[in-house]
Short mmCIF file of C-alpha atoms in Angstrom, two decimals:
data_model
loop_
_atom_site.label_atom_id
_atom_site.label_comp_id
_atom_site.label_asym_id
_atom_site.label_seq_id
_atom_site.Cartn_x
_atom_site.Cartn_y
_atom_site.Cartn_z
CA MET X 759 0.00 0.00 0.00
CA SER X 760 1.07 3.65 -0.17
CA LYS X 761 4.03 5.10 1.66
CA LEU X 762 5.68 1.73 2.25
CA SER X 763 9.08 2.01 3.86
CA PHE X 764 11.32 -0.73 5.16
CA LYS X 765 12.04 0.29 8.72
CA PRO X 766 14.27 -1.70 11.05
CA LEU X 767 12.59 -4.56 12.81
CA LEU X 768 13.31 -4.34 16.52
CA ILE X 769 12.27 -7.77 17.66
CA ALA X 770 13.92 -7.37 21.03
CA ALA X 771 11.66 -4.43 21.80
CA MET X 772 8.50 -6.46 21.27
CA ALA X 773 6.97 -8.39 24.15
CA LEU X 774 6.80 -12.11 23.51
CA MET X 775 3.84 -12.82 25.74
CA LEU X 776 0.63 -13.75 23.93
CA VAL X 777 -2.20 -11.28 24.38
CA SER X 778 -5.35 -12.99 25.55
CA THR X 779 -8.77 -11.63 24.75
CA SER X 780 -9.42 -11.01 28.43
CA LEU X 781 -6.38 -8.75 28.71
CA ILE X 782 -7.70 -6.38 26.06
CA GLY X 783 -11.32 -6.52 27.14
CA ILE X 784 -12.78 -8.31 24.12
CA ARG X 785 -16.10 -9.89 24.91
CA PRO X 786 -17.20 -12.81 22.72
CA ALA X 787 -18.68 -11.20 19.62
CA GLN X 788 -22.27 -12.16 18.93
CA ALA X 789 -22.09 -14.09 15.68
CA ALA X 790 -25.17 -15.95 14.46
CA THR X 791 -28.53 -14.24 14.51
CA GLN X 792 -30.74 -15.03 17.52
CA ASN X 793 -34.28 -14.41 18.74
CA VAL X 794 -33.70 -12.28 21.83
CA ALA X 795 -37.42 -12.19 22.71
CA ALA X 796 -37.49 -15.94 23.35
CA GLY X 797 -38.49 -16.81 26.92
CA LYS X 798 -38.82 -13.18 28.03
CA THR X 799 -41.89 -12.17 30.07
CA PRO X 800 -43.89 -9.40 28.37
CA SER X 801 -45.36 -6.45 30.24
CA SER X 802 -48.29 -4.30 29.14
CA ASN X 803 -50.60 -1.39 29.85
CA ALA X 804 -53.28 -4.11 30.06
CA THR X 805 -53.67 -7.12 32.31
CA LEU X 806 -52.02 -9.97 30.41
CA THR X 807 -53.50 -13.44 30.32
CA ASN X 808 -51.03 -16.29 29.71
CA ALA X 809 -48.21 -13.78 29.19
CA LEU X 810 -45.46 -16.32 28.42
CA ARG X 811 -47.31 -17.89 25.52
CA SER X 812 -46.26 -14.99 23.28
CA THR X 813 -42.56 -15.83 23.72
CA ASP X 814 -42.59 -19.61 24.23
CA GLY X 815 -41.34 -20.43 20.73
CA LEU X 816 -44.64 -21.93 19.53
CA SER X 817 -46.27 -20.11 16.61
CA ASN X 818 -48.19 -22.92 14.91
CA ASP X 819 -51.21 -23.15 17.25
CA SER X 820 -53.49 -20.16 16.99
CA ASN X 821 -55.30 -21.10 20.21
CA LEU X 822 -52.16 -20.75 22.38
CA PHE X 823 -52.05 -16.99 22.75
CA THR X 824 -51.42 -14.16 25.17
CA GLU X 825 -54.39 -11.84 25.59
CA ALA X 826 -53.69 -8.13 26.16
CA GLY X 827 -57.10 -6.72 27.04
CA SER X 828 -59.38 -4.81 24.71
CA GLY X 829 -59.10 -1.53 22.88
CA LYS X 830 -55.86 0.40 22.40
CA LYS X 831 -53.23 -1.63 24.24
CA TYR X 832 -49.59 -2.68 23.86
CA ILE X 833 -47.29 -5.44 24.98
CA GLN X 834 -43.64 -4.70 25.75
CA ILE X 835 -40.64 -7.03 25.84
CA ASP X 836 -37.35 -6.31 27.61
CA PHE X 837 -34.52 -8.25 25.97
CA GLY X 838 -32.31 -7.74 29.05
CA ALA X 839 -29.60 -5.92 27.05
CA SER X 840 -29.30 -3.82 23.92
CA TYR X 841 -28.94 -5.63 20.61
CA TYR X 842 -28.73 -4.71 16.96
CA LEU X 843 -31.99 -5.96 15.45
CA ASN X 844 -33.20 -6.09 11.86
CA LYS X 845 -36.27 -8.35 11.91
CA ILE X 846 -39.42 -8.64 14.03
CA ALA X 847 -41.97 -11.42 13.53
CA ILE X 848 -45.51 -11.29 14.97
CA TRP X 849 -48.29 -13.86 15.05
CA HIS X 850 -51.68 -12.60 16.22
CA TYR X 851 -54.64 -15.00 16.37
CA PHE X 852 -54.82 -16.28 12.79
CA ALA X 853 -57.34 -19.17 12.61
CA ASP X 854 -60.03 -17.07 10.88
CA SER X 855 -57.72 -14.69 8.91
CA ARG X 856 -58.92 -11.68 10.86
CA THR X 857 -57.21 -8.29 10.57
CA TYR X 858 -55.87 -6.46 13.62
CA LYS X 859 -56.27 -2.70 13.78
CA ASP X 860 -53.70 0.04 14.40
CA VAL X 861 -50.71 -2.28 14.61
CA ILE X 862 -47.67 -0.21 15.56
CA VAL X 863 -44.24 -1.71 16.28
CA LYS X 864 -41.55 0.34 18.03
CA LEU X 865 -38.01 -0.25 19.32
CA SER X 866 -36.19 1.73 21.98
CA ASP X 867 -33.28 1.70 24.42
CA SER X 868 -35.59 3.38 26.95
CA SER X 869 -38.18 1.38 28.91
CA ALA X 870 -40.42 4.47 28.83
CA PHE X 871 -39.89 4.82 25.06
CA SER X 872 -38.83 8.43 25.56
CA SER X 873 -37.10 8.02 22.21
CA SER X 874 -37.90 5.25 19.78
CA VAL X 875 -37.83 3.99 16.21
CA THR X 876 -41.10 2.97 14.57
CA ILE X 877 -40.57 0.05 12.20
CA PHE X 878 -44.22 -0.65 11.33
CA ASN X 879 -47.41 1.42 11.55
CA ASN X 880 -50.74 0.73 9.81
CA ASP X 881 -52.74 3.28 11.84
CA ALA X 882 -53.53 5.42 8.81
CA ASP X 883 -55.77 7.92 10.63
CA ASN X 884 -53.57 8.27 13.75
CA SER X 885 -56.43 7.15 15.96
CA SER X 886 -53.89 5.72 18.44
CA GLY X 887 -51.98 8.98 18.69
CA GLN X 888 -48.65 7.43 17.67
CA GLY X 889 -48.47 9.20 14.32
CA ALA X 890 -50.19 8.35 11.05
CA GLY X 891 -48.86 5.15 9.50
CA THR X 892 -48.29 4.26 5.87
CA ASP X 893 -48.12 0.46 6.15
CA ALA X 894 -51.06 -1.60 4.92
CA GLU X 895 -53.37 -3.64 7.09
CA TYR X 896 -53.01 -7.38 6.55
CA ALA X 897 -54.93 -10.58 7.13
CA GLU X 898 -53.43 -12.83 9.79
CA SER X 899 -52.05 -16.19 8.73
CA ALA X 900 -49.97 -19.05 10.09
CA ALA X 901 -46.94 -17.47 8.38
CA GLY X 902 -47.12 -14.48 10.71
CA LYS X 903 -46.05 -10.95 9.84
CA LYS X 904 -42.29 -10.59 9.16
CA ILE X 905 -40.99 -7.03 9.41
CA SER X 906 -37.45 -6.43 8.09
CA PHE X 907 -35.59 -3.13 8.46
CA ASN X 908 -32.14 -1.58 8.61
CA PRO X 909 -30.45 -2.45 11.91
CA VAL X 910 -31.69 -0.70 15.03
CA LYS X 911 -29.98 -0.88 18.40
CA ALA X 912 -32.60 -1.48 21.08
CA ARG X 913 -33.35 -3.18 24.37
CA TYR X 914 -37.15 -2.87 24.33
CA LEU X 915 -39.88 -3.83 21.86
CA ARG X 916 -43.38 -2.41 22.09
CA ILE X 917 -46.29 -3.60 19.90
CA TYR X 918 -49.60 -1.75 19.84
CA SER X 919 -52.95 -2.95 18.53
CA ASN X 920 -56.58 -1.93 18.85
CA GLY X 921 -58.61 -5.10 18.56
CA SER X 922 -59.38 -6.82 15.29
CA SER X 923 -61.97 -7.04 12.56
CA VAL X 924 -63.72 -9.71 14.71
CA ASN X 925 -63.69 -8.23 18.22
CA ALA X 926 -62.03 -5.62 20.49
CA TYR X 927 -59.46 -7.96 22.02
CA ASN X 928 -55.71 -8.14 21.34
CA HIS X 929 -54.07 -11.54 20.96
CA TYR X 930 -50.41 -12.57 20.49
CA VAL X 931 -49.62 -16.15 19.56
CA GLU X 932 -45.87 -15.44 19.25
CA VAL X 933 -43.42 -12.54 19.01
CA GLU X 934 -39.83 -12.84 17.77
CA ALA X 935 -37.05 -10.22 17.71
CA TRP X 936 -34.05 -11.23 15.58
CA THR X 937 -30.58 -9.81 15.91
CA VAL X 938 -28.27 -8.92 13.06
CA ASP X 939 -25.83 -11.63 12.06
CA ASN X 940 -22.55 -10.24 13.37
CA ALA X 941 -20.26 -12.87 11.86
CA ASN X 942 -18.59 -10.04 9.94
CA ARG X 943 -17.06 -8.78 13.20
CA SER X 944 -14.84 -11.86 13.18
CA ASN X 945 -13.99 -11.53 9.50
CA ASN X 946 -11.17 -9.02 9.68
CA VAL X 947 -8.06 -8.15 7.66
CA THR X 948 -4.61 -6.85 8.49
CA PHE X 949 -1.38 -6.30 6.58
CA THR X 950 2.01 -7.48 7.84
CA ASN X 951 5.37 -5.78 7.85
CA PRO X 952 7.28 -7.06 4.77
CA GLU X 953 10.41 -7.55 6.87
CA TRP X 954 8.65 -10.37 8.70
CA VAL X 955 9.15 -12.64 5.67
CA MET X 956 12.46 -11.17 4.56
CA ALA X 957 14.51 -12.16 7.59
CA PRO X 958 14.41 -15.11 10.03
CA GLN X 959 11.99 -14.77 12.95
CA THR X 960 11.87 -16.78 16.15
CA ASP X 961 8.94 -19.08 16.80
CA ALA X 962 8.14 -17.01 19.89
CA PHE X 963 7.92 -13.82 17.84
CA ILE X 964 5.63 -15.39 15.23
CA GLN X 965 3.45 -16.92 17.93
CA ASN X 966 3.18 -13.51 19.60
CA VAL X 967 2.10 -11.84 16.34
CA ILE X 968 -0.44 -14.53 15.45
CA GLY X 969 -1.82 -14.55 18.99
CA LYS X 970 -2.49 -10.85 18.75
CA MET X 971 -4.06 -11.32 15.31
CA ASN X 972 -6.39 -13.87 16.88
CA ALA X 973 -7.36 -11.28 19.49
CA TYR X 974 -8.21 -8.90 16.63
CA LYS X 975 -10.34 -11.67 15.06
CA ILE X 976 -8.17 -11.57 11.93
CA LYS X 977 -9.46 -13.96 9.26
CA TYR X 978 -7.30 -12.69 6.39
CA GLN X 979 -3.63 -12.17 7.10
CA MET X 980 -2.27 -10.15 4.18
CA ILE X 981 1.40 -11.18 4.04
CA ASP X 982 3.43 -8.50 2.27
CA VAL X 983 5.97 -10.23 0.02
CA GLY X 984 7.50 -7.26 -1.77
CA PHE X 985 7.48 -5.07 -4.88
CA PHE X 986 7.58 -5.79 -8.59
CA ASP X 987 9.62 -2.64 -9.26
CA LYS X 988 12.02 -2.44 -6.30
CA ASP X 989 14.90 -4.47 -5.00
CA ALA X 990 13.94 -5.98 -1.65
CA ALA X 991 17.41 -5.67 -0.14
CA THR X 992 17.72 -1.94 -0.83
CA GLY X 993 14.20 -0.63 -1.42
CA GLN X 994 15.54 1.05 -4.60
CA PHE X 995 13.96 0.95 -8.04
CA GLU X 996 15.29 -2.01 -9.98
CA ASP X 997 16.39 -0.06 -13.05
CA THR X 998 18.50 2.33 -10.96
CA LEU X 999 20.45 -0.77 -9.90
CA GLY X 1000 20.82 -2.05 -13.44
CA GLN X 1001 17.92 -4.50 -13.16
CA GLN X 1002 14.92 -4.68 -15.46
CA ILE X 1003 11.39 -3.62 -14.51
CA ASP X 1004 9.68 -6.58 -16.11
CA GLY X 1005 7.13 -8.00 -13.65
CA THR X 1006 9.56 -10.19 -11.74
CA MET X 1007 10.31 -9.85 -8.05
CA SER X 1008 13.46 -10.05 -5.98
CA TRP X 1009 13.65 -13.46 -4.28
CA TYR X 1010 14.88 -11.79 -1.10
CA ALA X 1011 11.42 -10.32 -0.65
CA TYR X 1012 10.08 -13.67 0.55
CA ASP X 1013 13.15 -15.50 1.77
CA GLU X 1014 11.44 -16.59 5.00
CA LEU X 1015 7.89 -16.82 3.66
CA GLN X 1016 7.59 -20.60 4.03
CA ASN X 1017 8.49 -20.50 7.71
CA TRP X 1018 6.02 -17.68 8.32
CA VAL X 1019 3.25 -19.57 6.50
CA ASP X 1020 3.94 -22.83 8.35
CA LYS X 1021 3.97 -21.18 11.78
CA SER X 1022 0.87 -19.10 10.99
CA ARG X 1023 -1.02 -22.25 10.10
CA GLN X 1024 0.19 -23.90 13.29
CA TYR X 1025 -0.92 -21.04 15.56
CA ALA X 1026 -4.12 -20.09 13.66
CA PRO X 1027 -5.36 -23.04 11.55
CA GLY X 1028 -8.49 -21.22 10.37
CA MET X 1029 -6.76 -18.04 9.23
CA LYS X 1030 -6.53 -17.34 5.49
CA LEU X 1031 -3.01 -16.43 4.33
CA ILE X 1032 -2.95 -14.04 1.38
CA GLY X 1033 0.19 -12.98 -0.46
CA VAL X 1034 0.31 -9.23 -1.05
CA VAL X 1035 2.23 -8.11 -4.12
CA ASN X 1036 3.00 -4.44 -4.66
CA GLY X 1037 3.71 -2.45 -7.76
CA ASN X 1038 3.42 0.85 -9.56
CA LYS X 1039 0.22 1.64 -11.44
CA TRP X 1040 2.01 3.22 -14.38
CA LEU X 1041 4.90 0.78 -14.64
CA HIS X 1042 2.97 -2.45 -14.03
CA VAL X 1043 -0.63 -1.77 -14.93
CA GLN X 1044 -0.06 0.40 -17.97
CA ALA X 1045 3.63 -0.38 -18.71
CA LEU X 1046 4.38 3.33 -19.13
CA PRO X 1047 7.42 5.40 -18.03
CA PHE X 1048 7.10 6.79 -14.53
CA THR X 1049 8.82 9.83 -13.02
CA ASP X 1050 9.24 9.57 -9.26
CA ARG X 1051 9.19 12.37 -6.69
CA ASN X 1052 12.89 12.94 -7.18
CA ASN X 1053 12.25 13.55 -10.89
CA VAL X 1054 13.96 10.29 -11.84
CA LEU X 1055 12.45 8.51 -14.84
CA HIS X 1056 11.85 4.75 -14.64
CA THR X 1057 10.89 2.74 -17.71
CA PRO X 1058 9.37 -0.74 -18.01
CA SER X 1059 11.48 -3.10 -20.09
CA VAL X 1060 8.61 -5.21 -21.51
CA SER X 1061 5.22 -4.65 -23.10
CA LYS X 1062 2.03 -4.33 -21.08
CA SER X 1063 0.92 -7.82 -22.10
CA ASP X 1064 4.26 -9.37 -21.15
CA MET X 1065 4.29 -7.42 -17.88
CA HIS X 1066 0.85 -8.76 -16.96
CA ASP X 1067 1.84 -12.29 -17.94
CA ALA X 1068 4.94 -12.15 -15.74
CA ILE X 1069 3.03 -10.76 -12.74
CA ALA X 1070 0.29 -13.40 -13.10
CA ALA X 1071 2.84 -16.21 -13.36
CA HIS X 1072 4.63 -14.96 -10.26
CA CYS X 1073 1.34 -14.80 -8.32
CA ALA X 1074 0.64 -18.41 -9.32
CA PHE X 1075 4.12 -19.41 -8.14
CA LEU X 1076 3.60 -17.78 -4.74
CA VAL X 1077 0.22 -19.43 -4.25
CA ASN X 1078 1.24 -22.89 -5.42
CA TYR X 1079 4.75 -23.14 -3.99
CA TYR X 1080 4.03 -21.66 -0.58
CA GLY X 1081 0.48 -22.94 -0.18
CA LEU X 1082 -1.16 -19.52 0.09
CA ASP X 1083 -4.92 -19.03 0.09
CA GLY X 1084 -4.89 -16.20 -2.40
CA ILE X 1085 -3.36 -13.00 -3.74
CA ASN X 1086 -3.92 -9.34 -2.94
CA LEU X 1087 -2.87 -6.92 -5.68
CA ASP X 1088 -1.74 -3.64 -4.16
CA PHE X 1089 -1.16 -1.32 -7.11
CA GLU X 1090 -3.62 1.44 -6.14
CA PRO X 1091 -4.26 2.01 -9.82
CA VAL X 1092 -7.53 3.83 -10.23
CA THR X 1093 -6.63 7.51 -10.52
CA ALA X 1094 -7.01 10.08 -13.25
CA GLY X 1095 -5.17 8.97 -16.36
CA THR X 1096 -5.04 5.30 -15.42
CA PRO X 1097 -7.53 3.30 -17.52
CA SER X 1098 -9.36 0.86 -15.29
CA SER X 1099 -9.56 -1.55 -18.24
CA ASP X 1100 -5.78 -2.10 -18.02
CA TYR X 1101 -6.07 -3.15 -14.40
CA ARG X 1102 -9.00 -5.44 -15.12
CA GLU X 1103 -6.92 -7.15 -17.79
CA LEU X 1104 -4.19 -7.79 -15.21
CA ILE X 1105 -6.73 -9.04 -12.65
CA GLN X 1106 -8.21 -11.45 -15.17
CA LYS X 1107 -4.77 -12.87 -15.94
CA VAL X 1108 -4.00 -13.31 -12.25
CA ARG X 1109 -7.36 -15.02 -11.72
CA THR X 1110 -6.65 -17.46 -14.54
CA ALA X 1111 -3.16 -18.13 -13.18
CA ILE X 1112 -4.10 -18.79 -9.53
CA GLY X 1113 -7.38 -20.57 -10.29
CA PRO X 1114 -11.03 -19.97 -9.36
CA ASN X 1115 -10.81 -21.30 -5.81
CA LYS X 1116 -8.15 -18.92 -4.50
CA ASN X 1117 -9.11 -15.60 -2.91
CA LEU X 1118 -8.33 -12.63 -5.15
CA SER X 1119 -8.55 -9.06 -3.88
CA ILE X 1120 -7.32 -5.54 -4.58
CA ASP X 1121 -6.92 -2.42 -2.50
CA GLY X 1122 -8.61 0.84 -3.39
CA ASN X 1123 -9.27 4.41 -2.39
CA PRO X 1124 -12.81 4.94 -1.05
CA PHE X 1125 -13.53 8.28 -2.73
CA ALA X 1126 -15.54 8.36 -5.95
CA ALA X 1127 -12.90 10.43 -7.74
CA TYR X 1128 -10.64 7.38 -7.58
CA MET X 1129 -13.13 4.53 -7.77
CA PRO X 1130 -16.46 5.65 -9.29
CA ASP X 1131 -19.48 3.40 -8.98
CA ASN X 1132 -19.35 1.94 -12.49
CA GLU X 1133 -15.70 0.90 -12.07
CA ILE X 1134 -16.35 -0.57 -8.62
CA ALA X 1135 -19.05 -2.76 -10.14
CA GLN X 1136 -16.70 -3.94 -12.91
CA PHE X 1137 -13.86 -4.68 -10.48
CA GLY X 1138 -16.22 -6.44 -8.09
CA ALA X 1139 -17.33 -8.83 -10.82
CA LEU X 1140 -13.74 -10.12 -11.06
CA LEU X 1141 -12.84 -10.24 -7.36
CA ASP X 1142 -13.66 -12.07 -4.17
CA MET X 1143 -12.90 -9.06 -2.00
CA ILE X 1144 -12.03 -5.38 -2.23
CA VAL X 1145 -10.20 -3.63 0.59
CA MET X 1146 -10.82 0.11 0.87
CA MET X 1147 -8.03 2.14 2.47
CA ASP X 1148 -9.87 4.56 4.76
CA TYR X 1149 -6.91 6.63 5.92
CA ASP X 1150 -4.70 9.55 4.86
CA THR X 1151 -7.95 10.94 3.50
CA ALA X 1152 -6.85 14.57 3.89
CA ASP X 1153 -3.29 14.09 2.70
CA LEU X 1154 -3.25 17.25 0.63
CA ALA X 1155 0.53 17.48 0.59
CA SER X 1156 0.94 14.45 -1.64
CA ALA X 1157 -1.81 15.01 -4.21
CA PRO X 1158 -3.06 13.29 -6.29
CA TYR X 1159 -3.03 10.67 -3.53
CA PRO X 1160 -6.34 10.77 -1.56
CA SER X 1161 -7.15 14.38 -0.86
CA ASN X 1162 -10.42 15.54 0.57
CA PRO X 1163 -10.36 18.76 2.62
CA SER X 1164 -13.72 17.90 4.20
CA THR X 1165 -12.18 15.04 6.18
CA THR X 1166 -9.80 17.13 8.28
CA ASN X 1167 -11.69 16.58 11.55
CA GLU X 1168 -13.32 13.67 13.33
CA THR X 1169 -16.94 14.50 12.47
CA ASN X 1170 -16.35 14.90 8.77
CA TYR X 1171 -13.96 11.96 8.57
CA LYS X 1172 -16.61 9.65 10.02
CA LEU X 1173 -19.27 11.08 7.72
CA ALA X 1174 -17.08 10.71 4.62
CA ILE X 1175 -16.16 7.11 5.44
CA LYS X 1176 -19.78 6.19 6.23
CA GLU X 1177 -21.11 7.65 2.99
CA ASN X 1178 -18.41 6.00 0.89
CA ILE X 1179 -19.02 2.62 2.53
CA LYS X 1180 -22.70 2.94 1.64
CA ARG X 1181 -21.83 3.99 -1.91
CA ILE X 1182 -19.36 1.15 -2.48
CA SER X 1183 -21.66 -1.41 -0.89
CA SER X 1184 -24.44 -0.43 -3.27
CA ALA X 1185 -22.15 -0.56 -6.32
CA LEU X 1186 -20.43 -3.89 -5.58
CA PRO X 1187 -22.03 -7.15 -6.72
CA ALA X 1188 -23.05 -9.50 -3.91
CA SER X 1189 -20.30 -11.92 -4.94
CA CYS X 1190 -17.58 -9.46 -3.85
CA SER X 1191 -16.95 -8.73 -0.17
CA LEU X 1192 -16.28 -5.19 1.03
CA ILE X 1193 -13.66 -4.73 3.75
CA PRO X 1194 -13.23 -1.12 4.94
CA LEU X 1195 -9.65 -0.96 6.26
CA GLY X 1196 -8.95 1.35 9.18
CA PRO X 1197 -5.71 3.23 9.78
CA GLY X 1198 -4.62 1.36 12.88
CA LYS X 1199 -1.44 2.68 14.50
CA TYR X 1200 1.49 3.22 12.19
CA SER X 1201 4.51 5.47 12.18
CA LEU X 1202 4.64 6.40 8.50
CA SER X 1203 2.23 9.29 8.97
CA ASP X 1204 0.85 10.74 12.18
CA SER X 1205 -0.74 13.94 10.92
CA HIS X 1206 -4.29 12.56 11.06
CA GLN X 1207 -4.22 10.13 13.96
CA ALA X 1208 -6.24 12.42 16.21
CA TYR X 1209 -9.31 11.48 14.19
CA GLU X 1210 -8.17 8.71 11.83
CA ASN X 1211 -8.13 5.86 14.33
CA ALA X 1212 -9.87 2.57 15.07
CA GLN X 1213 -12.61 4.25 17.09
CA SER X 1214 -13.67 6.82 14.48
CA HIS X 1215 -13.36 4.30 11.66
CA SER X 1216 -15.38 1.62 13.45
CA ILE X 1217 -18.13 4.08 14.35
CA ALA X 1218 -18.35 5.08 10.68
CA ILE X 1219 -18.69 1.41 9.63
CA ASN X 1220 -21.34 0.75 12.27
CA ASP X 1221 -23.30 3.79 11.11
CA ALA X 1222 -23.08 2.64 7.50
CA ILE X 1223 -24.33 -0.83 8.44
CA MET X 1224 -27.21 0.73 10.37
CA GLU X 1225 -28.16 2.52 7.16
CA GLY X 1226 -28.14 -0.64 5.08
CA ALA X 1227 -24.53 -1.08 3.92
CA ARG X 1228 -23.28 -4.62 3.27
CA VAL X 1229 -19.90 -4.94 5.01
CA ALA X 1230 -18.03 -8.24 5.24
CA GLY X 1231 -15.54 -7.22 7.94
CA SER X 1232 -13.05 -4.56 8.92
CA GLY X 1233 -9.36 -4.40 9.72
CA VAL X 1234 -6.27 -2.38 10.53
CA TRP X 1235 -3.37 -1.30 8.37
CA TRP X 1236 0.22 -2.10 9.41
CA PHE X 1237 -0.34 -4.62 12.15
CA ASP X 1238 3.10 -4.22 13.74
CA GLY X 1239 2.05 -0.83 15.12
CA SER X 1240 -1.52 -1.67 16.07
CA MET X 1241 -0.81 -4.93 17.85
CA ASN X 1242 1.42 -3.26 20.44
CA ASP X 1243 -0.71 -0.15 20.97
CA ALA X 1244 -3.10 -0.76 23.87
CA THR X 1245 -5.34 2.18 23.00
CA GLU X 1246 -5.89 1.15 19.39
CA THR X 1247 -6.36 -2.49 20.39
CA GLN X 1248 -9.06 -1.54 22.88
CA ARG X 1249 -10.75 0.79 20.40
CA PHE X 1250 -10.92 -1.97 17.80
CA ALA X 1251 -12.30 -4.40 20.37
CA ASP X 1252 -14.91 -2.01 21.74
CA TYR X 1253 -16.14 -0.30 18.63
CA TRP X 1254 -15.80 -3.03 15.99
CA ILE X 1255 -15.51 -6.55 17.43
CA ASN X 1256 -18.08 -5.89 20.15
CA GLY X 1257 -19.98 -3.44 18.00
CA THR X 1258 -20.58 -0.97 20.80
CA PRO X 1259 -18.48 0.69 23.53
#
């Protein structure tokens, strides 16, 4: 990714004790969806008869119901804690297909419903005084009424009704409140320091790193294995050293990769190990001359087609020889003057080379100026995953790298990330996962860390999800900094893994 520098690896300075989840305050993340109304005792502004029948798990017998008086009444269920919910299911008495009047369903974190979210309301004339509703009345059936909505965080459910088309009484055969599936909170990504596979590491060091990745719920370890245009030993452009820029990579870049892969699999058998290959969008995607910041011109030595062939073949070698689970292409190519079609051609060649069953992903900039919706859709059709780099968003000094003056404070940063997550989620096909990547803690740039951090980033993702975005996970950039920073570790645990502080 951008601004990569090979800094000295000070292994001796790193603690070798494994970090347990209890030490960093990570509670077990709720994963599979669950009915949090099950077994709870409802309350009401009426005298309830057979109160527990409405939450006993039985919805197929219309005669086993809770009665909540006559006229305008409600039942209320306390889940015992706040949850993110996105589906409510209700069965009133349904044997004769009657219709219940003024059905209003609300969620709140307040038992008094001092503030609430209405998710269903068919009281068209506001006769119940809860506001006029726009939902249609419906005939009861054994299927019940399923109400789906964007996630709402709530502890209490309140359901109003005002009798039925048959009589004035209110009946509840069953009520269910389903939580959001939070499996994505254990579906996270991080990128490793390239020096970790360039030089020998002790087993204790690798175990320490992988243990901390497990605490971060890392599913995809992106193992940085070097550049296609730079010599791994020096970090210099190949052609300045008399080498050719031709889509091959210095072997030194992954001298210790096999040991790292073997130990990672030993300490985290379920973790996916992805090889990250880096390059230059002009040199490797377009095969054009490139002038660096020091005004030095670098020129590819082969055609675009040959360059792509060489890169694809090398990706296949890395996957097959080292037993990797996939490839991440980190060329950051989609900027003005870089045809996205060139990059798609490269991606297609890599896909063919590594095969259909290996994970293939790219990294991108979240702003529309770099990845407009139509290009996101085209990239997504070729990929398993796209990782959006949600940091350095106001880096005006290094334009045309991500620059957006509106993100120079915490409020606007969170808003910009949220809106872009929603935009990208809508544009991507369902077959491609979206991973918004947070800044983590890294030393390459500290000008934005007051607001570009795991807390702000995670809040932005949560807000986007609450507004309907499809997000497969999250993550942190440059794990070597984040894993040893207690503040960032706790922020990631609180605001992303647990979903709430």
